[in-house]
Coordinates of N, CA and C and ligand atoms in Angstrom, one line a residue:
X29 N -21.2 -22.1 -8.0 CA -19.8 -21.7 -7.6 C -19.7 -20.1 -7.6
X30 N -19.1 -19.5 -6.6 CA -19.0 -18.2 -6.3 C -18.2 -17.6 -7.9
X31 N -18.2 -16.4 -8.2 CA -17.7 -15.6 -9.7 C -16.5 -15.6 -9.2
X32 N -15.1 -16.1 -9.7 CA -14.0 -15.8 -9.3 C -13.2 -14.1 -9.5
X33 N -12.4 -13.7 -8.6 CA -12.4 -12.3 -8.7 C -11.5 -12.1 -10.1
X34 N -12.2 -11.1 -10.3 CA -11.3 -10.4 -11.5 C -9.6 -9.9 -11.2
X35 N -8.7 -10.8 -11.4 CA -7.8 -10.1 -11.1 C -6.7 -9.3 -12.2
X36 N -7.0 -8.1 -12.6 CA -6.4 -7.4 -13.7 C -4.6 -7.1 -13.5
X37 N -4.9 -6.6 -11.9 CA -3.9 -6.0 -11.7 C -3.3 -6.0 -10.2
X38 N -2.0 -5.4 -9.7 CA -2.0 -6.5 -8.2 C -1.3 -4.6 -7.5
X39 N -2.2 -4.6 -6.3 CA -1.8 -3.8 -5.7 C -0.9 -4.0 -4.1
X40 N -0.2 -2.7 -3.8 CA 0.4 -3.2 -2.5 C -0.1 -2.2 -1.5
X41 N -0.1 -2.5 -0.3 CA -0.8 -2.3 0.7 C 0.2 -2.1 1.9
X42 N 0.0 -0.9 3.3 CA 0.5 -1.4 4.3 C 1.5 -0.2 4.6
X43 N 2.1 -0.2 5.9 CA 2.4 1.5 6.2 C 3.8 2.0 5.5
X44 N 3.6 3.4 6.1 CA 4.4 4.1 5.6 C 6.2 3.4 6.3
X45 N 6.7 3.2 4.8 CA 8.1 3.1 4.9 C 8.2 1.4 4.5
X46 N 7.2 0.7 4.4 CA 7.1 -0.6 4.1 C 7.8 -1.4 2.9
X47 N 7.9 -0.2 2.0 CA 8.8 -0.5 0.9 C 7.8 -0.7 -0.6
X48 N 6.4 -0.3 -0.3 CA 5.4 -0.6 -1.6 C 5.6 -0.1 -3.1
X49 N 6.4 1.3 -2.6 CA 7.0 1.9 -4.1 C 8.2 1.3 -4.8
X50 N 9.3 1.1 -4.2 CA 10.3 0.3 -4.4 C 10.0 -0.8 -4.8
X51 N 9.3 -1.9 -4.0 CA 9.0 -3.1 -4.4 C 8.0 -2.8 -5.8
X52 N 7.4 -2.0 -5.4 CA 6.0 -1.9 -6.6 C 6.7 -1.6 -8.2
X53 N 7.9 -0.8 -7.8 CA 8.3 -0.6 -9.2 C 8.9 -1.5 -9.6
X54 N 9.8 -2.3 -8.8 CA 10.8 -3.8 -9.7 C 10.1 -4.3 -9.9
X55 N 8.6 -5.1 -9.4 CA 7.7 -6.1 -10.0 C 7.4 -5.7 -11.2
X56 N 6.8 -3.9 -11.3 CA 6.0 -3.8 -12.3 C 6.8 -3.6 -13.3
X57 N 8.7 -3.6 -13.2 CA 9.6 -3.9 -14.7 C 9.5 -5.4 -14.7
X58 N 9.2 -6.1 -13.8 CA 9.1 -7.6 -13.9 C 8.0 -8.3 -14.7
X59 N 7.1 -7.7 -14.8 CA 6.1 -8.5 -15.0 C 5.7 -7.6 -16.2
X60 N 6.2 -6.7 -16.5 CA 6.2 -5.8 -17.9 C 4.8 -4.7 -17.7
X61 N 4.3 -4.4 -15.9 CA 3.0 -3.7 -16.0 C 3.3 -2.2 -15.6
X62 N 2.6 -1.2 -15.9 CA 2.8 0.1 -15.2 C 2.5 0.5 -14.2
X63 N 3.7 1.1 -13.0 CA 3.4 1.4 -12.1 C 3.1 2.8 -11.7
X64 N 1.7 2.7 -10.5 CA 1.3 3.6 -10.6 C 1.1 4.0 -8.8
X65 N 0.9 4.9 -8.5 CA 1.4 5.2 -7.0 C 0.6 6.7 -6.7
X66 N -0.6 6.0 -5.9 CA -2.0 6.8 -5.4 C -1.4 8.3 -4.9
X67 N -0.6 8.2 -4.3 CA -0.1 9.5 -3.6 C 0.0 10.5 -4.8
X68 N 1.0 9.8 -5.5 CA 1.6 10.9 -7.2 C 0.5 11.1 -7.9
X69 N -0.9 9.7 -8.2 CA -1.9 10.1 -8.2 C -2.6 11.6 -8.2
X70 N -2.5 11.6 -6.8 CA -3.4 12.4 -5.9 C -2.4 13.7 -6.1
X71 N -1.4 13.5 -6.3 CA -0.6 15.0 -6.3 C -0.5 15.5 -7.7
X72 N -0.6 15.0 -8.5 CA -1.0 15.7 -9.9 C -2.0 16.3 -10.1
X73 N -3.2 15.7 -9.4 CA -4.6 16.6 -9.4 C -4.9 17.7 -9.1
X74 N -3.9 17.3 -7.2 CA -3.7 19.0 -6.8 C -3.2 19.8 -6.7
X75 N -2.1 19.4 -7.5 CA -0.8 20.5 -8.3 C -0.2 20.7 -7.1
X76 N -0.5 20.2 -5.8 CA 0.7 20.1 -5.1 C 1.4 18.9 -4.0
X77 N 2.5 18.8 -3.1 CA 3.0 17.9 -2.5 C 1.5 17.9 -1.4
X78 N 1.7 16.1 -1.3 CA 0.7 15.6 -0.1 C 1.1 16.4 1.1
X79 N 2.4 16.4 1.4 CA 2.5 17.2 3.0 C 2.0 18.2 2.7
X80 N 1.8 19.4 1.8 CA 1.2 21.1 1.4 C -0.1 20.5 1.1
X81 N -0.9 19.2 1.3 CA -2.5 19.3 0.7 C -2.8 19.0 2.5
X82 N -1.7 18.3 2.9 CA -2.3 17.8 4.9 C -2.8 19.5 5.1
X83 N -0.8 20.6 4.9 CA -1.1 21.6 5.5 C -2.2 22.6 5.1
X84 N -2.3 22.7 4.2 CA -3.7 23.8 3.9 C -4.9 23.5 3.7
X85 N -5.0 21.9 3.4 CA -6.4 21.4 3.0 C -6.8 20.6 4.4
X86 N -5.9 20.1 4.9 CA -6.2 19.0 5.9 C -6.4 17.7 5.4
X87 N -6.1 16.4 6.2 CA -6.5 15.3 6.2 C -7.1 14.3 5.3
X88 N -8.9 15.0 5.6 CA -10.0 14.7 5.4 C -9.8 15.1 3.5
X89 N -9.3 16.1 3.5 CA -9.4 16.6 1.9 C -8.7 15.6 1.1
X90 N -7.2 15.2 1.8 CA -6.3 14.4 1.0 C -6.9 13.1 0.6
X91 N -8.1 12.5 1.7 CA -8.6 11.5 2.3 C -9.7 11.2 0.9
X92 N -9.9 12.6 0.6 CA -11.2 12.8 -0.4 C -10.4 12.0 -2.1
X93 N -9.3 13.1 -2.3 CA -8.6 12.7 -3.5 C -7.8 11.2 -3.4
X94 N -7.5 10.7 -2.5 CA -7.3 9.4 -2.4 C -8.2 8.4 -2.9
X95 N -9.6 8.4 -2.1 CA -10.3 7.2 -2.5 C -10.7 7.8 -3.7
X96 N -10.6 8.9 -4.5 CA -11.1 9.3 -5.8 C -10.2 8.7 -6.9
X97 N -8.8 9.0 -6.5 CA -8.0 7.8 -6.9 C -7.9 6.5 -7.4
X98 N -8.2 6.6 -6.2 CA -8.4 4.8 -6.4 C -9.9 4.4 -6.7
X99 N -10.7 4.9 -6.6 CA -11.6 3.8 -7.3 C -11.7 4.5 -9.1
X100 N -10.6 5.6 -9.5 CA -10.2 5.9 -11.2 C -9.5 4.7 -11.3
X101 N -9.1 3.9 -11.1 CA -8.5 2.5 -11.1 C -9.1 1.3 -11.6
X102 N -10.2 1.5 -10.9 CA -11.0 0.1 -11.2 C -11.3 -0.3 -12.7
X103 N -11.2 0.5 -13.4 CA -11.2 0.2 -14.8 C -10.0 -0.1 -16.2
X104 N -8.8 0.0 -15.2 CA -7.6 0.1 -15.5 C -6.9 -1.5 -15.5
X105 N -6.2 -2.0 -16.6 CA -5.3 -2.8 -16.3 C -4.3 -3.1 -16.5
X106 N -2.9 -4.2 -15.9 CA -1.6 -4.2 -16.5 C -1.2 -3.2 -15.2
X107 N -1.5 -2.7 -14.1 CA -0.5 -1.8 -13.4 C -0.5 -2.7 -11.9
X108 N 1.0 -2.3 -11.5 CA 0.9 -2.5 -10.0 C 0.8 -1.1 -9.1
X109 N 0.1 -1.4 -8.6 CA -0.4 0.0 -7.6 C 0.0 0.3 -6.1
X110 N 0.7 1.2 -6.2 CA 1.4 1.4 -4.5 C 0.8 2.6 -3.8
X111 N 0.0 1.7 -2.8 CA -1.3 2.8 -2.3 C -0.6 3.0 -1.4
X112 N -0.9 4.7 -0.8 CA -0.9 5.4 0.6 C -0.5 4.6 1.4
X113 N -0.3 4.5 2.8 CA -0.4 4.1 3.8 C -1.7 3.8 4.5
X114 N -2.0 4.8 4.3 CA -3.7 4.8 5.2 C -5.1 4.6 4.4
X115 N -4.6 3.8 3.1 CA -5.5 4.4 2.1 C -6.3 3.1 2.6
X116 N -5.8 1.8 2.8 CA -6.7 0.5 3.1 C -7.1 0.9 4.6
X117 N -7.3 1.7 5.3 CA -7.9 1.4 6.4 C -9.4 2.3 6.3
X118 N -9.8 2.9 4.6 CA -10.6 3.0 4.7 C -11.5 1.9 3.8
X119 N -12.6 1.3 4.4 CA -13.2 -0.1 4.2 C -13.3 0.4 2.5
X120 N -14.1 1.4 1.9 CA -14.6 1.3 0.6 C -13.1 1.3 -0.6
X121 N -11.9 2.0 0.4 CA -10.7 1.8 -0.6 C -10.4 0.2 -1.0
X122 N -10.4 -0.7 0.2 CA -9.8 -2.0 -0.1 C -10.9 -2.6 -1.0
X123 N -12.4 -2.0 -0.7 CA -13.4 -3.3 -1.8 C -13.2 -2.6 -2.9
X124 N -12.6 -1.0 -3.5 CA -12.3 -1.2 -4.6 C -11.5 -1.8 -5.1
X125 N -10.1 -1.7 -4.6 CA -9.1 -2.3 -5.3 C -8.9 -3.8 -5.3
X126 N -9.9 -4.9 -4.2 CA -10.0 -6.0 -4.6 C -11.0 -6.3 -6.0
X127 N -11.8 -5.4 -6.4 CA -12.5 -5.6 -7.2 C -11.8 -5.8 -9.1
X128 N -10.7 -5.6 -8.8 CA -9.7 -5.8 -9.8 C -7.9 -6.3 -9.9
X129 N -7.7 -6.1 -8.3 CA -6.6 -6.5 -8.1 C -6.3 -7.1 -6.6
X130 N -5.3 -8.0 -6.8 CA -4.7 -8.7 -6.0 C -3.9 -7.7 -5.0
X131 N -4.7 -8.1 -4.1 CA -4.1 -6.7 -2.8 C -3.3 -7.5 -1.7
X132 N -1.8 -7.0 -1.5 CA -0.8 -7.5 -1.2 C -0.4 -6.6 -0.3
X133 N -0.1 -7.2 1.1 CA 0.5 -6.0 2.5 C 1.2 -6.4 2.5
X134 N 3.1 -5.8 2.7 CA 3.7 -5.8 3.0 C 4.1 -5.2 4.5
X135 N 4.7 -6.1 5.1 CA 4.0 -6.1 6.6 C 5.8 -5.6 7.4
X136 N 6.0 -5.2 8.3 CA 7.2 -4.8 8.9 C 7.4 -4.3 10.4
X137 N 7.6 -5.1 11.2 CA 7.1 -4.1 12.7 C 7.9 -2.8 12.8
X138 N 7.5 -2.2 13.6 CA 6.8 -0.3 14.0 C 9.0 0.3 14.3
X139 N 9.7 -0.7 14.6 CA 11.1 -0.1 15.1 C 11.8 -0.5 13.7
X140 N 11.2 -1.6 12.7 CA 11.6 -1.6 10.6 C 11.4 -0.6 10.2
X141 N 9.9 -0.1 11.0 CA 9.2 1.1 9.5 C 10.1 2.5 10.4
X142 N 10.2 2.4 11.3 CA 11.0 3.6 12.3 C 12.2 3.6 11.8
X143 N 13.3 3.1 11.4 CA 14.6 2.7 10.9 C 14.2 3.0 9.1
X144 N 13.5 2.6 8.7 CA 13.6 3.2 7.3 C 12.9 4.4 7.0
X145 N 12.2 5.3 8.4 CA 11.3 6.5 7.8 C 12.3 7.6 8.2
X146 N 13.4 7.2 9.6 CA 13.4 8.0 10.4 C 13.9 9.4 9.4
X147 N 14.8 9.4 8.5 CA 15.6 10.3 7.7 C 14.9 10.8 6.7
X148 N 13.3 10.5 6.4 CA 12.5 11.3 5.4 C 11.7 12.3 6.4
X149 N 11.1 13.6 5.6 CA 10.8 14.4 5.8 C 9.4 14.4 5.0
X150 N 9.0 13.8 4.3 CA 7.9 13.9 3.4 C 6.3 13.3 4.0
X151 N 6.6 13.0 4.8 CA 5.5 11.9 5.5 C 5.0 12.6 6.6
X152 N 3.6 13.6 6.1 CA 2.9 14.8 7.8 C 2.9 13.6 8.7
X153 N 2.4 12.5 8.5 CA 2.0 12.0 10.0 C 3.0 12.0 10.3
X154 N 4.2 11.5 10.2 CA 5.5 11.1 11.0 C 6.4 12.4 11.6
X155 N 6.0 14.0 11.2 CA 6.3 14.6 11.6 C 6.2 14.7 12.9
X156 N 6.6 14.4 13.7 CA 6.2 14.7 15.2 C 7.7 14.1 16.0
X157 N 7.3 14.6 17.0 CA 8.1 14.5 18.9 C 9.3 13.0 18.6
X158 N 7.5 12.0 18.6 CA 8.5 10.6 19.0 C 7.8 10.3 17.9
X159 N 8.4 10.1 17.0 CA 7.9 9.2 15.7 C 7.7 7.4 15.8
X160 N 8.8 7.0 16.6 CA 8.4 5.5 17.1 C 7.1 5.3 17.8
X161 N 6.9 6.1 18.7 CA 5.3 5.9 19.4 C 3.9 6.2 18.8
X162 N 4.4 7.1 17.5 CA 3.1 7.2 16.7 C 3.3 6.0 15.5
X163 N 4.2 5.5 15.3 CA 4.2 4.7 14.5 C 3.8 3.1 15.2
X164 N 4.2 3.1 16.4 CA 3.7 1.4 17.4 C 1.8 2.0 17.3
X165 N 1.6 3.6 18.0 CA 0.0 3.2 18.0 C -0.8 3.2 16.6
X166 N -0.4 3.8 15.7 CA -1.0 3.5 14.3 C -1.2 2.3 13.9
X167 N 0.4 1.6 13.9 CA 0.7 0.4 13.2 C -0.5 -0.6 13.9
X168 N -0.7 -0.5 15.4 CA -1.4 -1.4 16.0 C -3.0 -0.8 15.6
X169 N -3.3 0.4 15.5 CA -4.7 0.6 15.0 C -5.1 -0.1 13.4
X170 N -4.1 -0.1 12.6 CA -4.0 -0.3 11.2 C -4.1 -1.3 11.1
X171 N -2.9 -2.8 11.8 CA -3.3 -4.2 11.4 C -4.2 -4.9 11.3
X172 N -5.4 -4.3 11.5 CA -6.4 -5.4 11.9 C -7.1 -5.0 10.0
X173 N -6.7 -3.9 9.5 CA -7.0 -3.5 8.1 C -6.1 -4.5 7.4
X174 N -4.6 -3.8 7.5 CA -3.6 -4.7 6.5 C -4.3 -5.8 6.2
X175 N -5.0 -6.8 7.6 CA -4.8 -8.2 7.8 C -5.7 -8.6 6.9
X176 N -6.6 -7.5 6.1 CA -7.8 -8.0 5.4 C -6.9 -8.2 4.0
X177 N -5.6 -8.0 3.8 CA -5.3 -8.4 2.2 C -5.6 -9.8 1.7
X178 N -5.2 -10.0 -0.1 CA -5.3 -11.1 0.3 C -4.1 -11.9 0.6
X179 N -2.9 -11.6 0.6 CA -1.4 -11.9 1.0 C -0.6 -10.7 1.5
X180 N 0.1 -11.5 2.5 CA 0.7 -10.9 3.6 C 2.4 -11.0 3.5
X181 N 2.8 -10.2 3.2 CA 3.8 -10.6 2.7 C 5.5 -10.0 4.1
X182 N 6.2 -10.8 4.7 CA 6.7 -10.2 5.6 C 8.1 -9.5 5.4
X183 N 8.5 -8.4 5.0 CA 9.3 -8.0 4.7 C 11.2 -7.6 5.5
X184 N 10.9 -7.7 7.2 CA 11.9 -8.2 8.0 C 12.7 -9.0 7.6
X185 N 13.8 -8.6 7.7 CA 15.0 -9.3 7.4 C 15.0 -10.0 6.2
X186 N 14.6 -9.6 5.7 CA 14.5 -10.4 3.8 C 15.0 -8.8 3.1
X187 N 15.9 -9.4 1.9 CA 16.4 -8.6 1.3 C 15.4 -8.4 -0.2
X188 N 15.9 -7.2 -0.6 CA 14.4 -6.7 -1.6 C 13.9 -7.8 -2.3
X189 N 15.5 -8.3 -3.2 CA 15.1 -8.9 -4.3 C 14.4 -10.5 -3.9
X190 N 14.5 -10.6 -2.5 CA 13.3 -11.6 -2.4 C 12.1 -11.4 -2.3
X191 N 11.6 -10.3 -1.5 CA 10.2 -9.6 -1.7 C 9.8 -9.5 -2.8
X192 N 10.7 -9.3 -4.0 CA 9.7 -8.8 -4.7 C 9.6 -10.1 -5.4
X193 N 10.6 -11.0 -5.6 CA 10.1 -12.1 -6.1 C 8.9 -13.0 -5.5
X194 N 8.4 -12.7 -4.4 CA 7.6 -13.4 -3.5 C 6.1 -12.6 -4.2
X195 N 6.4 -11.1 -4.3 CA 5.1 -10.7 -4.8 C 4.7 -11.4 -5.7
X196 N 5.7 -11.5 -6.8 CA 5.6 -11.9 -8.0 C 4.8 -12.8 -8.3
X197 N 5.4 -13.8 -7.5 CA 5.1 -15.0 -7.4 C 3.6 -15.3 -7.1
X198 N 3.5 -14.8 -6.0 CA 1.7 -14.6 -5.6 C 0.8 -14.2 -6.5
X199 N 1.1 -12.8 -7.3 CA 0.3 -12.4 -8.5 C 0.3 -13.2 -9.5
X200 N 1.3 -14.2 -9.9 CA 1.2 -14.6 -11.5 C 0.5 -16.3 -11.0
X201 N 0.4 -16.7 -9.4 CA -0.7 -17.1 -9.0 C -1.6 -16.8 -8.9
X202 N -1.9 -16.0 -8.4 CA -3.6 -15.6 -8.5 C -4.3 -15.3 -9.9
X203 N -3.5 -14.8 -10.7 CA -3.5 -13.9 -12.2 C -3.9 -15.2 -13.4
X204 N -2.4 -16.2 -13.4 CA -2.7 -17.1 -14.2 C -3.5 -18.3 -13.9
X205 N -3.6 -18.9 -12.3 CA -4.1 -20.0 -12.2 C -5.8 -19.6 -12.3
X206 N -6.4 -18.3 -12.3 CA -7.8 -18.6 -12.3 C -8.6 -18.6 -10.9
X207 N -7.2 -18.3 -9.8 CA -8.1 -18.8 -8.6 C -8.9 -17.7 -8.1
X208 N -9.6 -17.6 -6.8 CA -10.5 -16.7 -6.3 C -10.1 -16.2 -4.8
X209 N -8.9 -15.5 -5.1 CA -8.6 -15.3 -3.4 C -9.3 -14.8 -2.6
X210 N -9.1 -15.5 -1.6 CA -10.6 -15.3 -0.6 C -10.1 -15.4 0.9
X211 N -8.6 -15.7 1.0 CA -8.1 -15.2 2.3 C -6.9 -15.1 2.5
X212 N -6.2 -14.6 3.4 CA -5.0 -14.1 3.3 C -4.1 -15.3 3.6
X213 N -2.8 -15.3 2.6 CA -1.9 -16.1 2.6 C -0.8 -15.5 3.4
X214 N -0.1 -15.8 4.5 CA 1.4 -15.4 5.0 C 2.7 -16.0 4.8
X215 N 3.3 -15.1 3.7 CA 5.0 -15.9 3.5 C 6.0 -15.1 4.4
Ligands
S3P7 C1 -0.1 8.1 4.7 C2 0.9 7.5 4.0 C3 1.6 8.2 2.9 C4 0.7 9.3 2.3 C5 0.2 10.2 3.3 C6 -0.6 9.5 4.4 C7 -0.7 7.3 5.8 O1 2.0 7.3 1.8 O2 -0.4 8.7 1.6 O3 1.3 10.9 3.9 O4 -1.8 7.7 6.3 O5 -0.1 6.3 6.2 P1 3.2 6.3 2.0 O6 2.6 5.1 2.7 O7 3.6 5.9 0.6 O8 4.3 6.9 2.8

């Protein structure tokens, strides 16, 4: 029989405006774990905001302290983790974080995440022209990552306190029953 996965701790996954911090924080007073959020992560290290590490460091740099991030994690447990946006579309971020937790996308089409980003200012990629058109061609480069979680969780027209009960619910499945998630569930 294959080693069932260690599942310590349950992360959330999936783009910008998805709702992973919000949701990530009610689960993690729900289930009594600490939440912890790769970005804030990543911005304590470099003493400054993500949009001031895109503008002076670039991308690639933020790109660096991200997956550095996240795989300081793997040894950690008891937290729910609310990763970047872009952090699962790099392949070595998601095999860390399945390697200890239950990795959860919350999923929302591109005129959801457009309607809840439109009014922040914190998010470099979304600065631009037409924010809807970079967010339809992203969102469509991205899904084929999200789709690798192991639950998919759809956040459209469902109000919070059912999302987060649905995470919930998935984690204290995967967590207490012992199982070995091994493909993606869609609620
Ligand atoms: C990014 C998402 C942001 C942040 C950075 C890049 C992305 O996090 O990591 O601006 O590439 O999608 P949120 O998803 O929490 O906004």
């Amino acid at each position: 029989m294959p080693d069932p996965r260690a599942i310590h701790n349950l992360a959330l996954v999936g783009f910008m405006g998805c709702g992973k911090s919000t949701v990530g924080c009610a689960v993690a007073g729900e289930l009594g774990f600490e939440f912890v959020d790769t970005d804030a992560l990543v911005e304590a290290e470099a003493g400054i905001p993500v949009s001031e590490i895109f503008d002076k460091a670039g991308e690639d740099a933020f790109r660096k302290l991200e997956r550095e991030a996240i795989a300081g994690l793997e040894t950690r447990r008891g937290l729910v983790i609310a990763t970047g946006g872009g952090a699962v579309t790099f392949a070595e971020n998601l095999a860390s974080l399945k390697r200890h937790a239950l990795v959860v996308c919350l999923w929302a089409n591109a005129e959801a995440l457009h309607d809840r980003t439109k009014h922040q200012t914190h998010r470099p990629l979304l600065q631009q022209e037409n924010p809807l058109e970079v967010i339809r061609a992203l969102l469509a480069e991205r899904a084929p990552h999200y789709k690798k979680a192991d639950v998919i969780i759809n956040t459209e027209h469902r109000p919070q306190r059912v999302v987060v009960a649905q995470v919930k619910h998935q984690f204290e499945e995967s967590s207490g029953g012992g199982t070995s998630p091994d493909s993606a569930a869609v609620s």
